[in-house]
mmCIF file of C-alpha atoms in Angstrom:
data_model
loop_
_atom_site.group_PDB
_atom_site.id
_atom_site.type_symbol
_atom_site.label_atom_id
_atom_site.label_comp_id
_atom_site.label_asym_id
_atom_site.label_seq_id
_atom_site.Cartn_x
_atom_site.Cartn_y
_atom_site.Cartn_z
ATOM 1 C CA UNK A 1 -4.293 14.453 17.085
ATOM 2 C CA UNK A 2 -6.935 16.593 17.498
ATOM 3 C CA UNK A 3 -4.865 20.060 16.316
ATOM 4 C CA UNK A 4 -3.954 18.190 13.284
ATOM 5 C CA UNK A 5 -7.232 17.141 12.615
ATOM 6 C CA UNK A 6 -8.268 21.227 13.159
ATOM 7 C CA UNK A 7 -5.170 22.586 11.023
ATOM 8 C CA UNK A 8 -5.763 20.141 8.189
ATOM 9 C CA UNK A 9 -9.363 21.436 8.146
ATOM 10 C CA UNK A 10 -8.179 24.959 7.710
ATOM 11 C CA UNK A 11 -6.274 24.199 4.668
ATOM 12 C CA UNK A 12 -2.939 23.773 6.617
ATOM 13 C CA UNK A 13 -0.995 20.789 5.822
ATOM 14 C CA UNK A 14 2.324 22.024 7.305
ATOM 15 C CA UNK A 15 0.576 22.708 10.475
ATOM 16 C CA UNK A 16 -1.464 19.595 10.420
ATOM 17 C CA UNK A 17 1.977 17.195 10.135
ATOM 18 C CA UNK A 18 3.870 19.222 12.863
ATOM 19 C CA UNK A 19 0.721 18.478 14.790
ATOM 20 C CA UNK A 20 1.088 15.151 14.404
ATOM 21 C CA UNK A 21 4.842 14.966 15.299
ATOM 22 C CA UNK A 22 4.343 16.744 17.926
ATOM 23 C CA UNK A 23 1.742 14.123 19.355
ATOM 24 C CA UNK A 24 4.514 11.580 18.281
ATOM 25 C CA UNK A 25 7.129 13.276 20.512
ATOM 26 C CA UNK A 26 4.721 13.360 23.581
ATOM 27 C CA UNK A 27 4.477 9.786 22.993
ATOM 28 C CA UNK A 28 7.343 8.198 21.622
ATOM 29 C CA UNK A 29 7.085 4.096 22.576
ATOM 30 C CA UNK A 30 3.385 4.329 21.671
ATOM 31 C CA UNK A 31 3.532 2.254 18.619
ATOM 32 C CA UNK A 32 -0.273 3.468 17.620
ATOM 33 C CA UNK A 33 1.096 6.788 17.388
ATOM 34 C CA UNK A 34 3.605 5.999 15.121
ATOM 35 C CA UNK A 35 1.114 4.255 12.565
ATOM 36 C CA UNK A 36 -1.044 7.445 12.946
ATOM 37 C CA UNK A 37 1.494 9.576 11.946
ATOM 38 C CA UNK A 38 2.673 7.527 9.494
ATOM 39 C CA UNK A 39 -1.225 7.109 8.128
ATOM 40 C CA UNK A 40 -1.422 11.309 7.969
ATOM 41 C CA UNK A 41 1.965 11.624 6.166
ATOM 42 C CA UNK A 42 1.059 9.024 3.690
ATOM 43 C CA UNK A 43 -2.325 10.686 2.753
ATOM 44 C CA UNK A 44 -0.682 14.316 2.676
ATOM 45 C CA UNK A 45 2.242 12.094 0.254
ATOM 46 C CA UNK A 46 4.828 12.363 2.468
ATOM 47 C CA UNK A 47 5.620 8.371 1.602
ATOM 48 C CA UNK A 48 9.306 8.210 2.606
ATOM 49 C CA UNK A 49 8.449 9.767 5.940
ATOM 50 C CA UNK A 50 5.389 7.489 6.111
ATOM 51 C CA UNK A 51 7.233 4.222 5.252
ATOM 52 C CA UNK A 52 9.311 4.935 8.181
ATOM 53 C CA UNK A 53 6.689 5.626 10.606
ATOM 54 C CA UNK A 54 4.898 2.316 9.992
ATOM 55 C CA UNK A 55 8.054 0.683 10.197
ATOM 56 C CA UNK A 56 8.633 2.442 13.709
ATOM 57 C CA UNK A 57 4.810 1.345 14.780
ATOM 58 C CA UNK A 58 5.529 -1.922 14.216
ATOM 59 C CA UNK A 59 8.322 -2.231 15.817
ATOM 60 C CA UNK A 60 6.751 -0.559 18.848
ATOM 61 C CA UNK A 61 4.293 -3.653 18.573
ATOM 62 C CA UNK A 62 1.396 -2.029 16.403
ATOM 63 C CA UNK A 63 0.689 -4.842 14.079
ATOM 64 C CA UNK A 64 -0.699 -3.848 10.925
ATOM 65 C CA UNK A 65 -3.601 -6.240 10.001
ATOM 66 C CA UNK A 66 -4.497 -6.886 6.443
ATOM 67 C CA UNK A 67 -6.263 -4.051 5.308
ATOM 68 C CA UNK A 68 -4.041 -1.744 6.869
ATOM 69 C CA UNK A 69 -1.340 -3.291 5.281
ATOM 70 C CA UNK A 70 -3.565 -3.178 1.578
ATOM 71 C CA UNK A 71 -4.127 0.755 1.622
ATOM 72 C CA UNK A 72 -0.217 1.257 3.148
ATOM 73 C CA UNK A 73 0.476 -0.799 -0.592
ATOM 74 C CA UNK A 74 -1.964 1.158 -2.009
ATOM 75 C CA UNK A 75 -0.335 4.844 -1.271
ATOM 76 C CA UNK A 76 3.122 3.743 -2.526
ATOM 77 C CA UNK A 77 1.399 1.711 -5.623
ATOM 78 C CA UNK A 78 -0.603 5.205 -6.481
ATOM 79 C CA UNK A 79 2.824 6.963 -6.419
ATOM 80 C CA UNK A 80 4.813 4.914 -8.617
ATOM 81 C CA UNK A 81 6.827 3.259 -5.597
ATOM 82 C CA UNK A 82 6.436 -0.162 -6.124
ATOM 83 C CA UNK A 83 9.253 -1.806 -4.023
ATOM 84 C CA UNK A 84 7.330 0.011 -1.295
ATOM 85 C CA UNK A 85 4.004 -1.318 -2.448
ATOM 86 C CA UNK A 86 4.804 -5.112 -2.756
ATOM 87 C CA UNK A 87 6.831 -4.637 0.692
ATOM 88 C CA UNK A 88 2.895 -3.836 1.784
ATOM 89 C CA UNK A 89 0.682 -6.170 -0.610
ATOM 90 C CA UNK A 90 3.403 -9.263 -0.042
ATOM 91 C CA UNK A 91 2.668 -8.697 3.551
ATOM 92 C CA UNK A 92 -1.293 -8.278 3.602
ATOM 93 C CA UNK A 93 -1.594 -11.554 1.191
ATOM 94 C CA UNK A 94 0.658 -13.535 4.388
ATOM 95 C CA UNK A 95 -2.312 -12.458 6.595
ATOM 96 C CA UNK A 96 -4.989 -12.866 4.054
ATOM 97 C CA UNK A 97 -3.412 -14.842 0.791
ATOM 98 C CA UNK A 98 -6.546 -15.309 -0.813
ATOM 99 C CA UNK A 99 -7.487 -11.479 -1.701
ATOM 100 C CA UNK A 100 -7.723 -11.372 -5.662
ATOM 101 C CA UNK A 101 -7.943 -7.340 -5.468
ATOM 102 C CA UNK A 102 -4.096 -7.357 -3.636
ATOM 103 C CA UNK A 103 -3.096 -10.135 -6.142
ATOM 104 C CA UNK A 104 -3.678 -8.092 -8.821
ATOM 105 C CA UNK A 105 -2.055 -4.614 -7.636
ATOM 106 C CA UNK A 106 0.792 -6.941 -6.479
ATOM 107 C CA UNK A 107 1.138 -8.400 -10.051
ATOM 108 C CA UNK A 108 1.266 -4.963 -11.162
ATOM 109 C CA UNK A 109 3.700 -3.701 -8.867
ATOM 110 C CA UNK A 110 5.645 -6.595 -9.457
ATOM 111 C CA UNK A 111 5.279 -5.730 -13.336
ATOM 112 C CA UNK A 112 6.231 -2.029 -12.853
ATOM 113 C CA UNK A 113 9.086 -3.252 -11.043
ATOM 114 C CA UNK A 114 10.612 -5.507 -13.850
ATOM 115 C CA UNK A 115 9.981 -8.671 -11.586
ATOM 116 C CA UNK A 116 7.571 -9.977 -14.957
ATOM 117 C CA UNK A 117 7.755 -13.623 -14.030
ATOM 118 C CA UNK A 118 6.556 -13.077 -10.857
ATOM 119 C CA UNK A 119 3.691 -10.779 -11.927
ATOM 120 C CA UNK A 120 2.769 -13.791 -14.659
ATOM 121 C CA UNK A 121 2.800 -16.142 -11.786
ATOM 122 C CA UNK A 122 0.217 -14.364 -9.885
ATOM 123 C CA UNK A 123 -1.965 -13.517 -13.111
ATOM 124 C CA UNK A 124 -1.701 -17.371 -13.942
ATOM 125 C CA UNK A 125 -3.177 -18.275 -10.232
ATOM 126 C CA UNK A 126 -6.002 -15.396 -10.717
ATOM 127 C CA UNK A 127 -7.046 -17.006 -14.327
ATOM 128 C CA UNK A 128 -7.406 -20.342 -12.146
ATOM 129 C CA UNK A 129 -10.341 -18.751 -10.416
ATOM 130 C CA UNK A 130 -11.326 -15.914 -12.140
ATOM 131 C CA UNK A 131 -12.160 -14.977 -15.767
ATOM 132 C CA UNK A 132 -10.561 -11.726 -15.614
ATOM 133 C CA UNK A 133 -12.380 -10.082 -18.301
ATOM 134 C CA UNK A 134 -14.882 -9.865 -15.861
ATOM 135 C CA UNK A 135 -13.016 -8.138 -12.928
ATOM 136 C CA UNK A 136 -13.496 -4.518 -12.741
ATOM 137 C CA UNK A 137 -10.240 -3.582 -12.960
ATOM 138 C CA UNK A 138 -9.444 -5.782 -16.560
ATOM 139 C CA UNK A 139 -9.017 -2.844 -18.436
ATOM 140 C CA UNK A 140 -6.318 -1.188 -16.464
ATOM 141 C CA UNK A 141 -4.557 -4.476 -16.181
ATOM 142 C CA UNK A 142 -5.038 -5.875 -19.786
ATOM 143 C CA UNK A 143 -2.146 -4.257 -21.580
ATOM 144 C CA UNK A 144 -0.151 -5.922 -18.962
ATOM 145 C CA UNK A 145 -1.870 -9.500 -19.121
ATOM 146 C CA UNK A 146 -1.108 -8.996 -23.205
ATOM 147 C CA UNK A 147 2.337 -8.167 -22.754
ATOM 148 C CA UNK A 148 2.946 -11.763 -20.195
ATOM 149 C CA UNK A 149 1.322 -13.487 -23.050
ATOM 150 C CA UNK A 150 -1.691 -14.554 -20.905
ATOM 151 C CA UNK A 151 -4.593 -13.004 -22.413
ATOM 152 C CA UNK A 152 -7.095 -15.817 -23.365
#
């Protein structure tokens, strides 16, 4: 861990993630590992690699709690792969299913992923207790809301 933390601050990504598999390989049923790795790759957008990885940390018994789960959604949202990101979202909201801020990138993964009556669904529940004009992230969701026919 510690190499790859050094490489990466020299400017050496390669170096950094062979670090980091390298720790994995020392420590291969270490589930914490896994989800470190799989944390690294996803920052240095190595998502298909890192998608795996969590999947392998979890399976080693490293449960990813809710935000863990949010900013594993968030890194596949960010780069366009939004099976990936409601995979993540769908699972923080079981742990937490109250978060407005996951409803929302869920609706628009779910809209970016032609599932549109689910993403109006989910908009429908946020108008219930929000007046989303007033949520910071209205504008970047409001062409959406328009196009479900939901804007007030």
């Amino acid at each position: 861990m510690i190499k790859a933390k050094l490489e990466l601050a020299k400017g050496n990504k390669e170096g950094a993630i062979e670090a980091m598999r390298g720790a994995v390989e020392l420590q291969p049923d270490i589930g914490e590992m896994h989800f470190r790795l799989a944390t690294f790759l996803a920052q240095q957008g190595e998502l298909i690699e890192a998608d795996e990885e969590f999947q392998k940390a979890e399976k080693l018994g490293r449960v990813l709690v809710f935000d863990e789960n949010e900013l594993a959604g968030n890194y596949f949202i960010d780069a366009g792969d939004f099976p990936r990101a409601i995979f993540y979202y769908e699972k923080a909201l079981a742990i937490n299913s109250g978060d407005g801020d996951v409803k929302i990138k869920l609706a628009i993964a779910y809209y970016y992923s032609d599932q549109k009556e689910k993403a109006k669904e989910l908009i429908k529940q946020l108008q219930q207790i929000y007046d989303l004009k007033n949520l910071s992230q209205y504008e970047a969701i409001q062409p959406m809301v328009r196009d479900l026919g939901l804007e007030n």
